[in-house]
């Protein structure tokens, strides 16, 4: 039995395409849509940057799509190859979340 490779195509939609489509659908000038999108992007970044060791941030973008941020403090670790002790720098860790309900909506479970 021979195995056949199936070609897979990916549709990539970039932010310029989204901005252009929003401008068309809402009937607003493209520069206005670009300005609103950029403001939204910067505001989301500011909100996610608020995560700290005492406050986690959960940003609900749409019904079923969110971004959760948590703060990871400094940690002492031992390098597995050299055995050296080193400290990691503190960082904010963002994770996207897509609910089961949203995935089911994508797959038409709720079309009646």
Short mmCIF file of N, CA, C and O in Angstrom, two decimals:
data_model
loop_
_atom_site.label_atom_id
_atom_site.label_comp_id
_atom_site.label_asym_id
_atom_site.label_seq_id
_atom_site.Cartn_x
_atom_site.Cartn_y
_atom_site.Cartn_z
N UNK A 1 0.83 -1.17 0.00
CA UNK A 1 0.00 0.00 0.00
C UNK A 1 0.89 1.25 0.00
O UNK A 1 1.82 1.34 0.77
N UNK A 2 0.57 2.18 -0.88
CA UNK A 2 1.35 3.40 -0.95
C UNK A 2 0.69 4.49 -0.12
O UNK A 2 -0.52 4.60 -0.07
N UNK A 3 1.54 5.27 0.50
CA UNK A 3 1.03 6.41 1.28
C UNK A 3 1.09 7.65 0.41
O UNK A 3 2.09 7.91 -0.25
N UNK A 4 0.01 8.37 0.37
CA UNK A 4 -0.05 9.61 -0.41
C UNK A 4 -0.05 10.79 0.54
O UNK A 4 -0.75 10.80 1.54
N UNK A 5 0.77 11.78 0.17
CA UNK A 5 0.81 12.99 0.98
C UNK A 5 -0.29 13.93 0.49
O UNK A 5 -0.40 14.18 -0.70
N UNK A 6 -1.07 14.38 1.40
CA UNK A 6 -2.13 15.31 1.05
C UNK A 6 -1.61 16.73 1.27
O UNK A 6 -1.03 17.03 2.30
N UNK A 7 -1.82 17.58 0.28
CA UNK A 7 -1.38 18.95 0.39
C UNK A 7 -2.35 19.72 1.28
O UNK A 7 -3.56 19.61 1.14
N UNK A 8 -1.80 20.49 2.22
CA UNK A 8 -2.60 21.26 3.15
C UNK A 8 -2.41 22.73 2.86
O UNK A 8 -1.28 23.21 2.70
N UNK A 9 -3.51 23.47 2.79
CA UNK A 9 -3.45 24.90 2.55
C UNK A 9 -3.86 25.65 3.80
O UNK A 9 -4.79 25.23 4.50
N UNK A 10 -3.19 26.74 4.09
CA UNK A 10 -3.51 27.57 5.24
C UNK A 10 -3.97 28.92 4.74
O UNK A 10 -3.37 29.51 3.85
N UNK A 11 -5.04 29.41 5.32
CA UNK A 11 -5.49 30.75 5.02
C UNK A 11 -4.96 31.66 6.11
O UNK A 11 -5.28 31.47 7.28
N UNK A 12 -4.15 32.60 5.74
CA UNK A 12 -3.59 33.55 6.70
C UNK A 12 -4.24 34.90 6.44
O UNK A 12 -4.18 35.43 5.34
N UNK A 13 -4.88 35.42 7.48
CA UNK A 13 -5.53 36.72 7.39
C UNK A 13 -4.76 37.67 8.29
O UNK A 13 -4.71 37.46 9.50
N UNK A 14 -4.15 38.69 7.69
CA UNK A 14 -3.34 39.59 8.49
C UNK A 14 -4.15 40.80 8.95
O UNK A 14 -5.29 41.00 8.54
N UNK A 15 -3.54 41.62 9.80
CA UNK A 15 -4.30 42.72 10.38
C UNK A 15 -4.69 43.78 9.35
O UNK A 15 -5.74 44.40 9.47
N UNK A 16 -3.89 43.95 8.30
CA UNK A 16 -4.25 44.92 7.26
C UNK A 16 -5.55 44.50 6.57
O UNK A 16 -6.40 45.34 6.26
N UNK A 17 -5.69 43.20 6.32
CA UNK A 17 -6.91 42.69 5.69
C UNK A 17 -8.12 42.88 6.62
O UNK A 17 -9.21 43.23 6.17
N UNK A 18 -7.91 42.64 7.90
CA UNK A 18 -8.99 42.81 8.88
C UNK A 18 -9.42 44.28 8.94
O UNK A 18 -10.61 44.59 8.90
N UNK A 19 -8.45 45.18 9.01
CA UNK A 19 -8.74 46.61 9.07
C UNK A 19 -9.51 47.06 7.84
O UNK A 19 -10.50 47.78 7.93
N UNK A 20 -9.06 46.62 6.68
CA UNK A 20 -9.71 46.98 5.42
C UNK A 20 -11.15 46.49 5.39
O UNK A 20 -12.07 47.21 5.00
N UNK A 21 -11.38 45.25 5.82
CA UNK A 21 -12.72 44.67 5.83
C UNK A 21 -13.63 45.39 6.82
O UNK A 21 -14.81 45.63 6.53
N UNK A 22 -13.10 45.76 7.98
CA UNK A 22 -13.89 46.51 8.96
C UNK A 22 -14.31 47.86 8.37
O UNK A 22 -15.46 48.28 8.51
N UNK A 23 -13.37 48.54 7.71
CA UNK A 23 -13.67 49.84 7.10
C UNK A 23 -14.78 49.70 6.06
O UNK A 23 -15.70 50.52 6.02
N UNK A 24 -14.72 48.65 5.26
CA UNK A 24 -15.74 48.43 4.23
C UNK A 24 -17.09 48.11 4.86
O UNK A 24 -18.10 48.72 4.52
N UNK A 25 -17.10 47.18 5.81
CA UNK A 25 -18.37 46.76 6.42
C UNK A 25 -19.04 47.88 7.22
O UNK A 25 -20.26 47.96 7.26
N UNK A 26 -18.24 48.71 7.87
CA UNK A 26 -18.80 49.78 8.70
C UNK A 26 -18.97 51.09 7.92
O UNK A 26 -19.52 52.05 8.45
N UNK A 27 -18.44 51.13 6.71
CA UNK A 27 -18.58 52.34 5.90
C UNK A 27 -17.81 53.52 6.45
O UNK A 27 -18.27 54.66 6.39
N UNK A 28 -16.64 53.24 7.01
CA UNK A 28 -15.81 54.31 7.57
C UNK A 28 -14.51 54.42 6.77
O UNK A 28 -14.09 53.44 6.13
N UNK A 29 -13.87 55.58 6.78
CA UNK A 29 -12.61 55.72 6.05
C UNK A 29 -11.54 54.78 6.61
O UNK A 29 -11.49 54.51 7.82
N UNK A 30 -10.70 54.28 5.73
CA UNK A 30 -9.64 53.35 6.12
C UNK A 30 -8.74 53.92 7.22
O UNK A 30 -8.44 53.21 8.18
N UNK A 31 -8.31 55.20 7.15
CA UNK A 31 -7.46 55.74 8.23
C UNK A 31 -8.14 55.71 9.60
O UNK A 31 -7.47 55.49 10.62
N UNK A 32 -9.45 55.88 9.64
CA UNK A 32 -10.18 55.82 10.91
C UNK A 32 -10.15 54.40 11.46
O UNK A 32 -9.88 54.17 12.64
N UNK A 33 -10.40 53.43 10.60
CA UNK A 33 -10.37 52.02 11.02
C UNK A 33 -8.97 51.64 11.49
O UNK A 33 -8.81 50.93 12.49
N UNK A 34 -7.93 52.12 10.79
CA UNK A 34 -6.55 51.84 11.19
C UNK A 34 -6.26 52.44 12.56
O UNK A 34 -5.63 51.81 13.41
N UNK A 35 -6.72 53.66 12.79
CA UNK A 35 -6.50 54.33 14.07
C UNK A 35 -7.19 53.59 15.22
O UNK A 35 -6.61 53.39 16.28
N UNK A 36 -8.44 53.17 14.99
CA UNK A 36 -9.18 52.44 16.02
C UNK A 36 -8.50 51.11 16.31
O UNK A 36 -8.34 50.73 17.48
N UNK A 37 -8.09 50.41 15.28
CA UNK A 37 -7.43 49.11 15.46
C UNK A 37 -6.12 49.28 16.25
O UNK A 37 -5.86 48.52 17.18
N UNK A 38 -5.32 50.27 15.89
CA UNK A 38 -4.06 50.51 16.58
C UNK A 38 -4.30 50.89 18.04
O UNK A 38 -3.59 50.40 18.94
N UNK A 39 -5.31 51.72 18.29
CA UNK A 39 -5.66 52.09 19.66
C UNK A 39 -6.07 50.86 20.46
O UNK A 39 -5.64 50.68 21.60
N UNK A 40 -6.89 50.01 19.85
CA UNK A 40 -7.32 48.77 20.51
C UNK A 40 -6.12 47.88 20.82
O UNK A 40 -5.99 47.35 21.93
N UNK A 41 -5.23 47.72 19.85
CA UNK A 41 -4.05 46.88 20.03
C UNK A 41 -3.18 47.39 21.18
O UNK A 41 -2.74 46.61 22.03
N UNK A 42 -2.96 48.69 21.23
CA UNK A 42 -2.15 49.29 22.30
C UNK A 42 -2.83 49.16 23.65
O UNK A 42 -2.18 48.89 24.67
N UNK A 43 -4.15 49.34 23.68
CA UNK A 43 -4.89 49.24 24.93
C UNK A 43 -4.84 47.80 25.47
O UNK A 43 -4.65 47.59 26.67
N UNK A 44 -5.00 46.82 24.60
CA UNK A 44 -4.91 45.41 25.00
C UNK A 44 -3.53 45.13 25.58
O UNK A 44 -3.38 44.49 26.62
N UNK A 45 -2.49 45.65 24.93
CA UNK A 45 -1.12 45.45 25.42
C UNK A 45 -0.95 46.06 26.81
O UNK A 45 -0.35 45.45 27.71
N UNK A 46 -1.48 47.28 27.00
CA UNK A 46 -1.40 47.94 28.31
C UNK A 46 -2.09 47.10 29.39
O UNK A 46 -1.56 46.94 30.49
N UNK A 47 -3.28 46.60 29.08
CA UNK A 47 -4.03 45.81 30.06
C UNK A 47 -3.29 44.52 30.42
O UNK A 47 -3.20 44.15 31.59
N UNK A 48 -2.76 43.84 29.42
CA UNK A 48 -2.03 42.60 29.69
C UNK A 48 -0.75 42.85 30.46
O UNK A 48 -0.29 42.01 31.23
N UNK A 49 -0.16 44.03 30.28
CA UNK A 49 1.07 44.38 30.99
C UNK A 49 0.84 44.65 32.47
O UNK A 49 1.79 44.78 33.23
N UNK A 50 -0.42 44.75 32.89
CA UNK A 50 -0.73 45.02 34.29
C UNK A 50 -0.57 43.80 35.19
O UNK A 50 -0.66 43.92 36.41
N UNK A 51 -0.36 42.64 34.62
CA UNK A 51 -0.21 41.43 35.43
C UNK A 51 0.96 41.60 36.38
O UNK A 51 2.02 42.09 36.01
N UNK A 52 0.74 41.20 37.63
CA UNK A 52 1.80 41.30 38.64
C UNK A 52 1.76 40.05 39.51
O UNK A 52 0.92 39.18 39.32
N UNK A 53 2.64 40.01 40.49
CA UNK A 53 2.71 38.83 41.35
C UNK A 53 1.45 38.65 42.19
O UNK A 53 1.15 37.56 42.64
N UNK A 54 0.68 39.73 42.38
CA UNK A 54 -0.55 39.62 43.16
C UNK A 54 -1.80 39.70 42.30
O UNK A 54 -2.88 39.33 42.74
N UNK A 55 -1.69 40.18 41.07
CA UNK A 55 -2.85 40.32 40.20
C UNK A 55 -2.63 39.60 38.88
O UNK A 55 -1.68 39.89 38.16
N UNK A 56 -3.54 38.67 38.58
CA UNK A 56 -3.56 38.06 37.25
C UNK A 56 -4.52 38.87 36.40
O UNK A 56 -5.43 39.52 36.93
N UNK A 57 -4.33 38.85 35.11
CA UNK A 57 -5.20 39.58 34.20
C UNK A 57 -5.85 38.60 33.24
O UNK A 57 -5.17 37.75 32.65
N UNK A 58 -7.17 38.70 33.11
CA UNK A 58 -7.90 37.90 32.14
C UNK A 58 -8.67 38.87 31.25
O UNK A 58 -9.53 39.60 31.73
N UNK A 59 -8.35 38.87 29.98
CA UNK A 59 -8.96 39.79 29.03
C UNK A 59 -9.90 39.01 28.13
O UNK A 59 -9.46 38.16 27.35
N UNK A 60 -11.19 39.26 28.25
CA UNK A 60 -12.19 38.58 27.44
C UNK A 60 -12.39 39.39 26.16
O UNK A 60 -13.05 40.42 26.16
N UNK A 61 -11.80 38.92 25.07
CA UNK A 61 -11.87 39.66 23.80
C UNK A 61 -13.22 39.51 23.13
O UNK A 61 -13.83 40.48 22.69
N UNK A 62 -13.69 38.28 23.00
CA UNK A 62 -14.97 37.98 22.36
C UNK A 62 -15.65 36.90 23.20
O UNK A 62 -15.04 36.34 24.10
N UNK A 63 -16.88 36.57 22.88
CA UNK A 63 -17.54 35.44 23.56
C UNK A 63 -16.77 34.17 23.21
O UNK A 63 -16.78 33.74 22.07
N UNK A 64 -16.08 33.62 24.19
CA UNK A 64 -15.37 32.37 23.99
C UNK A 64 -13.89 32.51 23.69
O UNK A 64 -13.18 31.51 23.60
N UNK A 65 -13.38 33.73 23.53
CA UNK A 65 -11.95 33.93 23.26
C UNK A 65 -11.41 34.91 24.29
O UNK A 65 -11.93 36.02 24.43
N UNK A 66 -10.36 34.50 25.00
CA UNK A 66 -9.77 35.37 26.00
C UNK A 66 -8.26 35.16 26.05
O UNK A 66 -7.73 34.20 25.48
N UNK A 67 -7.59 36.08 26.73
CA UNK A 67 -6.15 35.97 26.98
C UNK A 67 -5.94 36.11 28.47
O UNK A 67 -6.41 37.07 29.08
N UNK A 68 -5.28 35.14 29.07
CA UNK A 68 -4.97 35.17 30.49
C UNK A 68 -3.49 35.45 30.68
O UNK A 68 -2.66 34.83 30.00
N UNK A 69 -3.18 36.38 31.57
CA UNK A 69 -1.78 36.72 31.84
C UNK A 69 -1.48 36.48 33.31
O UNK A 69 -2.27 36.81 34.18
N UNK A 70 -0.32 35.93 33.56
CA UNK A 70 0.15 35.77 34.92
C UNK A 70 1.61 36.19 34.98
O UNK A 70 2.30 36.24 33.97
N UNK A 71 2.03 36.53 36.17
CA UNK A 71 3.39 37.01 36.40
C UNK A 71 4.22 35.86 36.94
O UNK A 71 3.82 35.19 37.89
N UNK A 72 5.33 35.63 36.33
CA UNK A 72 6.27 34.60 36.79
C UNK A 72 7.49 35.33 37.36
O UNK A 72 8.19 36.03 36.63
N UNK A 73 7.69 35.19 38.66
CA UNK A 73 8.80 35.87 39.31
C UNK A 73 10.14 35.21 39.04
O UNK A 73 10.24 34.22 38.30
N UNK A 74 11.17 35.78 39.65
CA UNK A 74 12.52 35.20 39.50
C UNK A 74 12.53 33.79 40.09
O UNK A 74 11.86 33.51 41.08
N UNK A 75 13.29 32.93 39.45
CA UNK A 75 13.36 31.56 39.91
C UNK A 75 14.82 31.10 39.84
O UNK A 75 15.51 31.40 38.87
N UNK A 76 15.28 30.41 40.87
CA UNK A 76 16.63 29.85 40.84
C UNK A 76 16.55 28.45 40.25
O UNK A 76 15.72 27.65 40.64
N UNK A 77 17.42 28.21 39.26
CA UNK A 77 17.42 26.91 38.58
C UNK A 77 18.85 26.41 38.43
O UNK A 77 19.80 27.19 38.47
N UNK A 78 18.97 25.14 38.20
CA UNK A 78 20.27 24.53 37.94
C UNK A 78 20.30 24.11 36.48
O UNK A 78 19.39 23.42 36.00
N UNK A 79 21.32 24.56 35.76
CA UNK A 79 21.45 24.21 34.35
C UNK A 79 21.69 22.71 34.24
O UNK A 79 22.58 22.16 34.90
N UNK A 80 20.90 22.00 33.42
CA UNK A 80 21.00 20.55 33.36
C UNK A 80 22.33 20.02 32.84
O UNK A 80 22.77 18.93 33.22
N UNK A 81 23.02 20.77 31.98
CA UNK A 81 24.27 20.27 31.41
C UNK A 81 25.49 20.69 32.22
O UNK A 81 26.40 19.89 32.42
N UNK A 82 25.50 21.94 32.69
CA UNK A 82 26.69 22.44 33.38
C UNK A 82 26.59 22.34 34.89
O UNK A 82 27.60 22.39 35.58
N UNK A 83 25.37 22.23 35.41
CA UNK A 83 25.18 22.17 36.85
C UNK A 83 25.28 23.53 37.52
O UNK A 83 25.25 23.63 38.74
N UNK A 84 25.40 24.60 36.72
CA UNK A 84 25.50 25.94 37.28
C UNK A 84 24.16 26.41 37.81
O UNK A 84 23.12 26.13 37.23
N UNK A 85 24.20 27.16 38.90
CA UNK A 85 23.00 27.76 39.47
C UNK A 85 22.81 29.13 38.81
O UNK A 85 23.74 29.91 38.70
N UNK A 86 21.60 29.39 38.33
CA UNK A 86 21.33 30.69 37.72
C UNK A 86 19.91 31.12 38.06
O UNK A 86 19.08 30.32 38.50
N UNK A 87 19.64 32.42 37.89
CA UNK A 87 18.32 32.96 38.16
C UNK A 87 17.65 33.37 36.86
O UNK A 87 18.27 33.99 36.01
N UNK A 88 16.38 33.02 36.74
CA UNK A 88 15.63 33.48 35.58
C UNK A 88 15.07 34.86 35.88
O UNK A 88 14.85 35.21 37.04
N UNK A 89 14.87 35.64 34.87
CA UNK A 89 14.32 36.98 35.07
C UNK A 89 12.80 36.90 35.18
O UNK A 89 12.18 35.99 34.62
N UNK A 90 12.19 37.85 35.89
CA UNK A 90 10.74 37.84 35.99
C UNK A 90 10.10 38.14 34.63
O UNK A 90 10.68 38.86 33.82
N UNK A 91 8.93 37.57 34.39
CA UNK A 91 8.28 37.80 33.11
C UNK A 91 6.77 37.66 33.25
O UNK A 91 6.26 37.06 34.18
N UNK A 92 6.08 38.22 32.28
CA UNK A 92 4.64 38.08 32.19
C UNK A 92 4.37 36.99 31.15
O UNK A 92 4.94 37.01 30.07
N UNK A 93 3.51 36.05 31.51
CA UNK A 93 3.22 34.92 30.65
C UNK A 93 1.77 35.02 30.17
O UNK A 93 0.84 34.97 30.95
N UNK A 94 1.58 35.18 28.86
CA UNK A 94 0.24 35.29 28.28
C UNK A 94 -0.13 33.98 27.60
O UNK A 94 0.68 33.38 26.91
N UNK A 95 -1.38 33.59 27.80
CA UNK A 95 -1.88 32.36 27.19
C UNK A 95 -3.28 32.61 26.61
O UNK A 95 -4.16 33.09 27.31
N UNK A 96 -3.47 32.26 25.33
CA UNK A 96 -4.80 32.40 24.75
C UNK A 96 -5.71 31.26 25.21
O UNK A 96 -5.23 30.16 25.49
N UNK A 97 -6.99 31.54 25.32
CA UNK A 97 -7.96 30.51 25.68
C UNK A 97 -9.14 30.59 24.72
O UNK A 97 -9.68 31.67 24.49
N UNK A 98 -9.52 29.46 24.19
CA UNK A 98 -10.69 29.35 23.34
C UNK A 98 -11.59 28.29 23.97
O UNK A 98 -11.16 27.16 24.18
N UNK A 99 -12.81 28.67 24.27
CA UNK A 99 -13.69 27.76 24.98
C UNK A 99 -14.21 26.64 24.09
O UNK A 99 -14.21 26.74 22.87
N UNK A 100 -14.65 25.59 24.74
CA UNK A 100 -15.25 24.46 24.04
C UNK A 100 -16.51 24.91 23.29
O UNK A 100 -16.76 24.50 22.17
N UNK A 101 -17.28 25.81 23.91
CA UNK A 101 -18.48 26.34 23.27
C UNK A 101 -18.14 27.03 21.96
O UNK A 101 -18.83 26.83 20.96
N UNK A 102 -17.09 27.83 21.95
CA UNK A 102 -16.69 28.55 20.74
C UNK A 102 -16.29 27.56 19.64
O UNK A 102 -16.68 27.71 18.48
N UNK A 103 -15.53 26.55 20.00
CA UNK A 103 -15.14 25.52 19.03
C UNK A 103 -16.36 24.79 18.48
O UNK A 103 -16.42 24.48 17.29
N UNK A 104 -17.31 24.53 19.33
CA UNK A 104 -18.53 23.86 18.86
C UNK A 104 -19.33 24.76 17.94
O UNK A 104 -19.94 24.30 16.97
N UNK A 105 -19.36 26.06 18.25
CA UNK A 105 -20.03 27.01 17.35
C UNK A 105 -19.37 27.00 15.98
O UNK A 105 -20.05 27.06 14.95
N UNK A 106 -18.03 26.96 15.95
CA UNK A 106 -17.30 26.92 14.68
C UNK A 106 -17.68 25.69 13.86
O UNK A 106 -17.71 25.75 12.63
N UNK A 107 -17.96 24.62 14.53
CA UNK A 107 -18.27 23.36 13.86
C UNK A 107 -19.76 23.15 13.64
O UNK A 107 -20.18 22.05 13.25
N UNK A 108 -20.56 24.17 13.89
CA UNK A 108 -21.98 24.11 13.56
C UNK A 108 -22.85 23.30 14.49
O UNK A 108 -23.94 22.87 14.10
N UNK A 109 -22.42 23.06 15.72
CA UNK A 109 -23.23 22.28 16.64
C UNK A 109 -24.53 22.98 17.02
O UNK A 109 -25.48 22.34 17.41
N UNK A 110 -24.55 24.31 16.93
CA UNK A 110 -25.70 25.05 17.42
C UNK A 110 -26.55 25.61 16.29
O UNK A 110 -27.41 26.44 16.52
N UNK A 111 -26.32 25.17 15.06
CA UNK A 111 -27.15 25.61 13.93
C UNK A 111 -28.43 24.77 13.93
O UNK A 111 -28.39 23.56 13.82
N UNK A 112 -29.54 25.44 14.05
CA UNK A 112 -30.81 24.69 14.07
C UNK A 112 -31.65 25.06 12.87
O UNK A 112 -31.72 26.11 12.41
#
